[in-house]
Amino acid sequence: MRSSGRWARTRALVKEFDEKCGTPDAKLKQIADAMTVEMHAGLASEGGSKLKMLISFVDNLPTGDEEGVFYALDLGGSNFRVLRVELGGRERGVVHQEFAEASIPPALMSASSDALFDYIAEKLAEFVADEERLYEQPAGKERELGFTFSFPVMQNSINSGTLIRWTKGFSIDDTVGQDVVAELTKALKRKGVDMRVAALVNDTIGTLAGGRHSDPDVTIAVILGTGSNAAYVERAQAIPKWHGPLPKSGEMAINMEWGNFRSSHLPLTEYDYAMDTDSLNPGEQMFEKLISGMYLGEILRRVLLRLAEEVSFFGDEVPAKLKIPYILRTPEMSAMHQDTSSDLRVVYEKLKSILEISHISVKKRRVVIELCNIIATRGARLAAAGILGVLKKTGRDSVKGNGEKTMIAMDGGLYEHYTEYRKCLENTVFELFGDTTKSSVVFEHFNDGSGIGAALLAASHSLYLEETS
């Protein structure tokens, strides 16, 4: 009797979790509407919404006509990349690209601003020296660089921005409040590198630019990786908080910072509230905590821990490893979710290697897959509702009869590698629109969009454009 009673309790806990994670279409449409409302509020005034709706100062997205050699520096964490991209205009597109990667020594992550930027400038100098012979700069022309800087910055122009705070393990006090482009420019001068920063961008804006370069119908970019964010093209007149002269293009790329979206309609469970309370940023990034790669595996761990404690799901002892936060990563969850073997061997092997659980019946392995499915489905469907909210805000939520397409540029490891998540996200967008959208909304994956995008933005904001046009 004991084991049948435990099984009944297991089923009850799973059913309750499933119901609380529910995302019926009607709820998703409410969430999409709430996203649209918050977008309006964030564009109206600074601090008017949980969505920052940051003005990127990118008013010229690449057109595909860009020509020449441009550089990019992509600093998003403890590693950075330096890229060189040769553009051949409309006929030839990206002719050639190469990159070098370097990691930042841990000591420099908390040293001084000069020490960090000198190190980066040194690596750029080496990269440029290697190719002096191949790419001789025309006389009187400086090399131009797009700088992808994925930390919170208050942007002041296309090529200046003040660091608000460091994240991801950096803590260099004397950079906070400084213009990061000015810091890099001073270091380039100290190291004798003849290069000007033409554009400062974040990775989502870079992905938007990379997408637009290859397809003029790209208007939205979404990153679904460890974290999540979205950017899109807004009409400049629809930004009340913009006080400068209206850009010639009439457009402005907006970095939404949508991870911080909040709505009473979000389907939160006790596991989500507990994870949020224990996180480094309680009460912040709630949307991101439901949809992105950093958190999906952790939600699964918390549900499995409850099953272990309440119904001895893994036997009489609660596995010690299961008590370690973030030990179950989303790539492992994805591998278990997509296990199609008859005895669910992948589930068995992952639980054994990560959590040291060696006895688990096939029946219980099925429960693990069911939980993966509940968590991934909720995340993917909520991300789809977010996309619908952006489409509504830009008036692209109804199918135009003129064959107009809306291309969505996607990047990030979660989208790229978690097939079940990706399929669920795309199908939900089509479902919310009705069948007719399949032909008008198109998802396209742009790998490393942010690096190439930064070089493209350096090209579209080049000092020398006037001379060639």
Coordinates of C-alpha atoms in Angstrom, one line a residue:
M1 CA 0.0 0.0 0.0
R2 CA 2.8 2.4 0.9
S3 CA 4.3 2.4 -2.6
S4 CA 0.9 2.9 -4.3
G5 CA 0.1 5.8 -1.9
R6 CA 3.5 7.4 -2.7
W7 CA 2.8 7.0 -6.4
A8 CA -0.6 8.7 -6.1
R9 CA 1.0 11.5 -4.2
T10 CA 3.7 11.8 -6.9
R11 CA 1.0 12.1 -9.6
A12 CA -0.8 14.7 -7.5
L13 CA 2.3 16.8 -7.1
V14 CA 3.1 16.6 -10.9
K15 CA -0.5 17.4 -11.8
E16 CA -0.6 20.4 -9.5
F17 CA 2.7 21.7 -10.9
D18 CA 1.5 21.2 -14.5
E19 CA -1.7 23.2 -13.7
K20 CA 0.1 26.1 -12.1
C21 CA 2.5 26.3 -15.1
G22 CA -0.5 26.3 -17.5
T23 CA -0.3 28.7 -20.5
P24 CA -3.6 28.5 -22.3
D25 CA -3.9 30.7 -25.4
A26 CA -6.2 33.2 -23.6
K27 CA -3.5 33.7 -20.9
L28 CA -0.7 34.2 -23.4
K29 CA -2.8 36.8 -25.2
Q30 CA -3.2 38.7 -21.9
I31 CA 0.6 38.5 -21.3
A32 CA 1.2 39.8 -24.9
D33 CA -1.1 42.7 -24.2
A34 CA 0.7 43.4 -20.9
M35 CA 4.0 43.4 -22.7
T36 CA 2.7 45.9 -25.3
V37 CA 1.4 48.2 -22.4
E38 CA 4.8 48.1 -20.6
M39 CA 6.6 48.9 -23.9
H40 CA 4.5 52.0 -24.3
A41 CA 5.2 53.0 -20.7
G42 CA 8.9 52.4 -21.0
L43 CA 9.1 54.5 -24.2
A44 CA 7.2 57.3 -22.5
S45 CA 9.6 58.1 -19.7
E46 CA 12.7 56.8 -18.0
G47 CA 11.7 54.5 -15.1
G48 CA 8.1 54.5 -16.4
S49 CA 8.1 50.7 -16.6
K50 CA 9.9 47.5 -15.5
L51 CA 11.0 47.4 -19.2
K52 CA 13.9 49.9 -19.6
M53 CA 13.2 50.3 -23.4
L54 CA 16.8 51.7 -23.9
I55 CA 17.4 54.0 -26.8
S56 CA 20.3 52.5 -28.7
F57 CA 21.1 55.6 -30.9
V58 CA 21.2 53.1 -33.8
D59 CA 19.1 54.9 -36.3
N60 CA 20.8 53.4 -39.4
L61 CA 20.6 49.6 -39.5
P62 CA 22.8 48.0 -42.2
T63 CA 21.3 48.0 -45.7
G64 CA 23.5 45.4 -47.3
D65 CA 25.4 48.0 -49.3
E66 CA 28.2 48.4 -46.8
E67 CA 31.7 47.9 -48.2
G68 CA 35.2 47.8 -46.7
V69 CA 37.0 46.2 -43.7
F70 CA 35.6 46.8 -40.3
Y71 CA 36.4 45.5 -36.8
A72 CA 34.4 44.3 -33.8
L73 CA 35.3 43.8 -30.2
D74 CA 32.8 41.6 -28.3
L75 CA 33.1 41.8 -24.5
G76 CA 30.4 39.9 -22.7
G77 CA 32.1 38.2 -19.8
S78 CA 35.4 36.8 -18.9
N79 CA 36.2 36.0 -22.6
F80 CA 36.3 38.4 -25.4
R81 CA 36.5 38.2 -29.2
V82 CA 38.1 40.4 -31.8
L83 CA 36.7 40.2 -35.3
R84 CA 37.6 41.6 -38.7
V85 CA 34.9 41.5 -41.3
E86 CA 35.3 42.3 -45.0
L87 CA 32.1 43.6 -46.6
G88 CA 31.6 43.5 -50.4
G89 CA 28.4 45.4 -50.8
R90 CA 25.1 44.1 -52.1
E91 CA 26.7 41.7 -54.6
R92 CA 29.1 40.0 -52.3
G93 CA 27.8 40.5 -48.7
V94 CA 30.3 39.3 -46.0
V95 CA 33.3 38.4 -48.1
H96 CA 35.6 37.3 -45.3
Q97 CA 35.7 37.2 -41.6
E98 CA 38.2 36.0 -39.0
F99 CA 38.4 36.3 -35.3
A100 CA 40.7 35.8 -32.3
E101 CA 39.6 35.0 -28.8
A102 CA 41.2 35.8 -25.5
S103 CA 40.3 35.3 -21.9
I104 CA 40.7 38.0 -19.3
P105 CA 43.0 37.1 -16.4
P106 CA 40.9 36.9 -13.2
A107 CA 43.1 39.5 -11.5
L108 CA 42.2 42.1 -14.2
M109 CA 38.5 41.6 -13.5
S110 CA 38.9 43.5 -10.2
A111 CA 42.0 45.6 -11.0
S112 CA 41.8 49.1 -12.5
S113 CA 40.0 50.4 -15.5
D114 CA 43.4 51.2 -17.2
A115 CA 44.7 47.7 -16.6
L116 CA 41.7 46.1 -18.1
F117 CA 41.4 48.3 -21.2
D118 CA 45.2 48.2 -21.8
Y119 CA 45.0 44.4 -21.9
I120 CA 42.1 44.5 -24.4
A121 CA 43.9 47.1 -26.5
E122 CA 47.1 45.0 -26.5
K123 CA 45.2 42.0 -27.9
L124 CA 43.6 44.3 -30.6
A125 CA 47.1 45.6 -31.4
E126 CA 48.4 42.0 -31.9
F127 CA 45.3 41.1 -34.1
V128 CA 45.9 44.2 -36.3
A129 CA 49.7 43.6 -36.5
D130 CA 49.1 40.1 -37.9
E131 CA 47.2 41.5 -40.8
E132 CA 48.9 44.7 -41.6
R133 CA 50.2 43.2 -44.9
L134 CA 46.7 42.0 -46.0
Y135 CA 44.6 45.0 -45.2
E136 CA 46.4 48.2 -45.7
Q137 CA 44.3 51.1 -44.6
P138 CA 43.8 53.8 -47.3
A139 CA 45.8 56.9 -46.4
G140 CA 44.1 59.2 -43.9
K141 CA 41.5 56.7 -43.0
E142 CA 41.3 55.3 -39.5
R143 CA 40.2 51.7 -38.8
E144 CA 36.7 51.6 -37.4
L145 CA 35.4 49.3 -34.7
G146 CA 32.0 48.2 -33.4
F147 CA 32.2 47.5 -29.6
T148 CA 29.7 45.0 -28.2
F149 CA 29.7 45.6 -24.5
S150 CA 27.1 43.4 -22.7
F151 CA 27.0 45.1 -19.4
P152 CA 24.4 47.7 -18.2
V153 CA 25.2 51.0 -19.9
M154 CA 23.4 54.3 -20.2
Q155 CA 24.0 55.1 -23.8
N156 CA 24.6 58.7 -24.6
S157 CA 25.2 58.5 -28.4
I158 CA 26.0 55.9 -31.0
N159 CA 29.6 55.7 -29.7
S160 CA 29.5 56.7 -26.1
G161 CA 27.9 55.1 -23.0
T162 CA 28.4 55.3 -19.2
L163 CA 28.8 52.0 -17.3
I164 CA 26.0 51.7 -14.7
R165 CA 27.4 48.7 -12.9
W166 CA 29.5 45.6 -13.6
T167 CA 28.0 42.1 -13.6
K168 CA 29.3 38.6 -14.4
G169 CA 32.1 38.6 -11.9
F170 CA 33.7 42.0 -12.7
S171 CA 34.2 44.6 -10.0
I172 CA 36.3 47.5 -11.2
D173 CA 35.1 50.5 -9.2
D174 CA 36.9 53.2 -11.2
T175 CA 35.1 52.3 -14.5
V176 CA 31.6 52.7 -13.0
G177 CA 30.2 56.0 -14.1
Q178 CA 32.8 56.4 -16.9
D179 CA 32.3 56.3 -20.6
V180 CA 33.5 52.9 -21.7
V181 CA 34.3 54.1 -25.2
A182 CA 36.5 56.9 -23.9
E183 CA 38.3 54.3 -21.6
L184 CA 38.9 52.0 -24.6
T185 CA 40.0 54.9 -26.9
K186 CA 42.6 56.1 -24.3
A187 CA 44.0 52.6 -24.1
L188 CA 44.1 52.3 -27.9
K189 CA 46.1 55.5 -28.0
R190 CA 48.5 54.3 -25.2
K191 CA 49.1 51.1 -27.2
G192 CA 49.5 53.0 -30.5
V193 CA 46.5 51.4 -32.3
D194 CA 45.1 53.7 -34.9
M195 CA 41.4 52.8 -34.5
R196 CA 38.2 54.7 -33.7
V197 CA 35.1 53.3 -32.0
A198 CA 32.2 54.0 -34.5
A199 CA 29.5 52.2 -32.6
L200 CA 28.8 50.9 -29.0
V201 CA 26.1 48.2 -29.0
N202 CA 24.7 45.5 -26.8
D203 CA 24.5 41.9 -28.1
T204 CA 20.8 42.0 -28.9
I205 CA 21.1 45.2 -31.0
G206 CA 24.1 43.5 -32.7
T207 CA 21.9 40.5 -33.6
L208 CA 19.3 42.8 -35.0
A209 CA 21.9 44.5 -37.2
G210 CA 23.4 41.2 -38.4
G211 CA 19.9 40.0 -39.3
R212 CA 18.9 43.2 -41.1
H213 CA 22.2 43.0 -43.2
S214 CA 21.2 39.7 -44.6
D215 CA 17.4 40.4 -44.8
P216 CA 15.7 43.8 -45.0
D217 CA 12.5 42.3 -43.5
V218 CA 14.2 41.7 -40.1
T219 CA 12.6 44.0 -37.5
I220 CA 13.0 42.0 -34.2
A221 CA 15.9 40.2 -32.6
V222 CA 15.5 37.8 -29.7
I223 CA 18.3 36.2 -27.7
L224 CA 17.5 33.1 -25.8
G225 CA 20.6 31.8 -24.1
T226 CA 21.8 31.8 -20.5
G227 CA 19.7 35.0 -20.3
S228 CA 17.2 36.5 -22.6
N229 CA 16.5 39.9 -24.2
A230 CA 14.8 41.4 -27.3
A231 CA 15.4 44.4 -29.5
Y232 CA 13.3 45.8 -32.3
V233 CA 13.0 48.8 -34.7
E234 CA 10.6 51.5 -33.5
R235 CA 9.3 54.6 -35.3
A236 CA 11.2 57.6 -33.8
Q237 CA 7.9 59.5 -33.4
A238 CA 6.6 56.7 -31.1
I239 CA 9.3 57.4 -28.5
P240 CA 8.0 60.3 -26.2
K241 CA 11.1 60.2 -24.1
W242 CA 13.4 60.9 -27.1
H243 CA 14.3 64.6 -26.9
G244 CA 16.9 64.9 -29.7
P245 CA 16.2 65.9 -33.3
L246 CA 14.4 63.1 -35.1
P247 CA 16.8 60.8 -37.0
K248 CA 16.8 61.1 -40.8
S249 CA 15.8 57.5 -41.1
G250 CA 12.7 58.1 -38.9
E251 CA 13.6 54.9 -37.0
M252 CA 15.4 53.9 -33.8
A253 CA 16.5 50.5 -32.6
I254 CA 15.3 49.9 -29.0
N255 CA 16.9 47.5 -26.6
M256 CA 14.0 46.3 -24.5
E257 CA 15.8 44.6 -21.6
W258 CA 12.7 42.4 -21.6
G259 CA 14.1 39.9 -19.0
N260 CA 12.8 42.3 -16.4
F261 CA 9.1 42.2 -17.6
R262 CA 6.6 41.5 -14.9
S263 CA 2.8 40.8 -15.1
S264 CA 0.2 39.4 -12.8
H265 CA -0.7 37.0 -15.6
L266 CA 2.7 35.2 -15.5
P267 CA 2.1 31.6 -14.3
L268 CA 4.4 31.5 -11.2
T269 CA 4.7 28.5 -8.9
E270 CA 6.1 28.2 -5.4
Y271 CA 9.3 26.8 -7.0
D272 CA 9.7 30.0 -9.0
Y273 CA 9.1 32.2 -5.9
A274 CA 11.7 30.2 -3.9
M275 CA 14.3 30.3 -6.7
D276 CA 13.8 34.1 -7.0
T277 CA 14.2 34.6 -3.2
D278 CA 17.4 32.7 -3.2
S279 CA 18.8 34.4 -6.4
L280 CA 21.4 37.2 -6.5
N281 CA 18.7 39.6 -7.8
P282 CA 15.5 38.9 -5.9
G283 CA 12.4 40.5 -7.5
E284 CA 14.3 41.3 -10.7
Q285 CA 14.4 39.6 -14.2
M286 CA 11.3 37.6 -13.4
F287 CA 10.4 36.9 -17.1
E288 CA 14.0 35.8 -17.7
K289 CA 13.8 33.4 -14.8
L290 CA 10.9 31.7 -16.5
I291 CA 12.2 31.4 -20.0
S292 CA 16.0 31.4 -20.1
G293 CA 18.7 28.7 -20.0
M294 CA 20.2 29.7 -16.7
Y295 CA 17.1 28.8 -14.8
L296 CA 15.1 26.0 -16.5
G297 CA 17.3 23.2 -15.1
E298 CA 17.2 24.8 -11.6
I299 CA 13.4 24.8 -11.6
L300 CA 13.6 21.1 -12.5
R301 CA 16.0 20.4 -9.6
R302 CA 13.7 22.1 -7.2
V303 CA 10.7 20.0 -8.2
L304 CA 12.7 16.8 -8.1
L305 CA 14.0 17.8 -4.6
R306 CA 10.4 18.2 -3.4
L307 CA 9.5 14.7 -4.8
A308 CA 12.6 13.2 -3.1
E309 CA 11.7 14.8 0.2
E310 CA 7.9 14.2 0.2
V311 CA 7.5 10.9 -1.6
S312 CA 10.9 9.3 -1.4
F313 CA 11.0 9.5 -5.2
F314 CA 14.7 8.4 -5.4
G315 CA 14.5 6.0 -2.5
D316 CA 14.7 6.4 1.3
E317 CA 17.6 8.9 1.2
V318 CA 17.4 12.3 -0.4
P319 CA 20.4 12.4 -2.9
A320 CA 22.9 14.8 -1.5
K321 CA 23.8 16.2 -4.9
L322 CA 20.1 17.1 -5.5
K323 CA 20.4 19.8 -2.7
I324 CA 23.1 21.7 -4.6
P325 CA 21.6 24.8 -6.4
Y326 CA 22.1 25.0 -10.2
I327 CA 23.8 21.5 -10.4
L328 CA 21.2 20.5 -13.0
R329 CA 22.0 22.6 -16.1
T330 CA 19.6 23.2 -18.9
P331 CA 21.7 21.3 -21.5
E332 CA 21.3 18.2 -19.3
M333 CA 17.6 18.9 -19.0
S334 CA 17.3 19.2 -22.8
A335 CA 19.2 15.9 -23.3
M336 CA 16.8 14.1 -20.9
H337 CA 13.7 15.8 -22.4
Q338 CA 14.7 14.6 -25.9
D339 CA 15.5 11.0 -24.9
T340 CA 13.6 8.7 -27.2
S341 CA 15.3 5.4 -26.3
S342 CA 12.9 2.6 -25.2
D343 CA 14.4 2.4 -21.7
L344 CA 15.1 6.1 -21.4
R345 CA 18.8 5.5 -21.1
V346 CA 19.8 9.1 -21.4
V347 CA 17.6 10.0 -18.3
Y348 CA 19.2 7.2 -16.3
E349 CA 22.8 8.2 -17.3
K350 CA 22.3 12.0 -16.6
L351 CA 20.8 11.3 -13.2
K352 CA 23.6 8.9 -12.4
S353 CA 26.5 11.1 -13.6
I354 CA 25.1 14.4 -12.2
L355 CA 23.1 13.5 -9.1
E356 CA 24.7 10.0 -8.4
I357 CA 21.2 8.4 -8.5
S358 CA 21.7 4.8 -9.8
H359 CA 18.3 3.2 -9.1
I360 CA 15.3 4.7 -10.9
S361 CA 12.6 2.8 -12.7
V362 CA 11.5 3.5 -16.3
K363 CA 8.2 4.6 -14.8
K364 CA 9.9 7.3 -12.8
R365 CA 12.2 8.3 -15.7
R366 CA 9.0 9.1 -17.6
V367 CA 8.0 11.5 -14.7
V368 CA 11.4 13.3 -15.1
I369 CA 10.7 13.7 -18.9
E370 CA 7.2 14.9 -18.1
L371 CA 8.6 17.6 -15.7
C372 CA 11.2 18.7 -18.4
N373 CA 8.3 19.1 -20.8
I374 CA 6.1 21.1 -18.4
I375 CA 9.0 23.6 -17.6
A376 CA 10.3 23.9 -21.2
T377 CA 6.8 24.3 -22.7
R378 CA 5.9 27.0 -20.2
G379 CA 9.2 28.9 -21.0
A380 CA 8.8 28.6 -24.8
R381 CA 5.2 29.6 -24.8
L382 CA 5.9 32.6 -22.6
A383 CA 8.7 33.7 -24.9
A384 CA 6.3 33.4 -27.8
A385 CA 3.8 35.6 -25.9
G386 CA 6.6 38.2 -25.5
I387 CA 7.3 38.1 -29.3
L388 CA 3.6 38.5 -29.9
G389 CA 3.6 41.6 -27.6
V390 CA 6.4 43.2 -29.7
L391 CA 4.6 42.4 -33.0
K392 CA 1.4 44.0 -31.6
K393 CA 3.4 47.1 -30.5
T394 CA 4.8 47.5 -34.1
G395 CA 1.5 46.8 -35.8
R396 CA 2.8 43.5 -37.3
D397 CA 0.3 41.3 -35.4
S398 CA -2.1 40.9 -38.3
V399 CA -1.4 39.4 -41.6
K400 CA -1.1 41.9 -44.4
G401 CA -2.5 40.8 -47.7
N402 CA 0.5 42.3 -49.5
G403 CA 2.9 39.4 -48.8
E404 CA 4.9 41.5 -46.3
K405 CA 7.1 39.3 -44.2
T406 CA 8.2 39.8 -40.6
M407 CA 11.6 38.2 -40.0
I408 CA 12.7 37.5 -36.4
A409 CA 16.5 37.2 -35.9
M410 CA 17.1 34.6 -33.2
D411 CA 20.4 33.8 -31.3
G412 CA 21.5 32.1 -28.1
G413 CA 22.3 28.5 -27.1
L414 CA 18.9 27.7 -25.7
Y415 CA 17.2 28.5 -29.0
E416 CA 20.0 26.8 -31.0
H417 CA 20.4 23.5 -29.1
Y418 CA 17.1 22.8 -27.2
T419 CA 15.1 21.5 -30.2
E420 CA 11.8 20.9 -28.2
Y421 CA 11.9 24.4 -26.8
R422 CA 12.5 25.9 -30.2
K423 CA 9.7 24.0 -31.9
C424 CA 7.3 24.9 -29.2
L425 CA 8.2 28.6 -29.3
E426 CA 7.7 28.8 -33.1
N427 CA 4.5 26.7 -33.2
T428 CA 3.0 28.9 -30.4
V429 CA 3.7 32.1 -32.3
F430 CA 1.9 30.6 -35.4
E431 CA -0.9 29.3 -33.2
L432 CA -1.5 32.7 -31.5
F433 CA -1.7 34.4 -34.9
G434 CA -3.8 31.8 -36.7
D435 CA -2.5 29.5 -39.5
T436 CA -2.1 32.4 -42.0
T437 CA 1.0 33.6 -40.2
K438 CA 3.2 30.7 -41.2
S439 CA 4.0 32.4 -44.4
S440 CA 4.3 35.9 -42.9
V441 CA 6.4 35.4 -39.8
V442 CA 9.7 33.8 -40.3
F443 CA 12.3 32.8 -37.6
E444 CA 15.9 32.8 -38.6
H445 CA 18.9 31.7 -36.5
F446 CA 21.9 34.1 -36.7
N447 CA 24.9 32.5 -34.9
D448 CA 27.2 35.0 -33.4
G449 CA 25.0 37.7 -34.6
S450 CA 26.3 40.1 -32.0
G451 CA 30.0 40.1 -33.1
I452 CA 29.3 40.5 -36.9
G453 CA 26.5 42.9 -36.1
A454 CA 28.9 45.2 -34.2
A455 CA 31.2 45.3 -37.3
L456 CA 28.2 46.0 -39.5
L457 CA 27.1 48.9 -37.3
A458 CA 30.6 50.3 -37.4
A459 CA 30.1 50.2 -41.2
S460 CA 26.7 51.8 -41.2
H461 CA 27.9 54.6 -38.8
S462 CA 31.2 55.1 -40.5
L463 CA 32.8 58.6 -40.6
Y464 CA 33.6 57.9 -44.3
L465 CA 30.1 57.1 -45.6
E466 CA 29.5 60.5 -47.0
E467 CA 32.6 60.2 -49.2
T468 CA 31.4 57.0 -50.9
S469 CA 27.7 57.7 -51.2

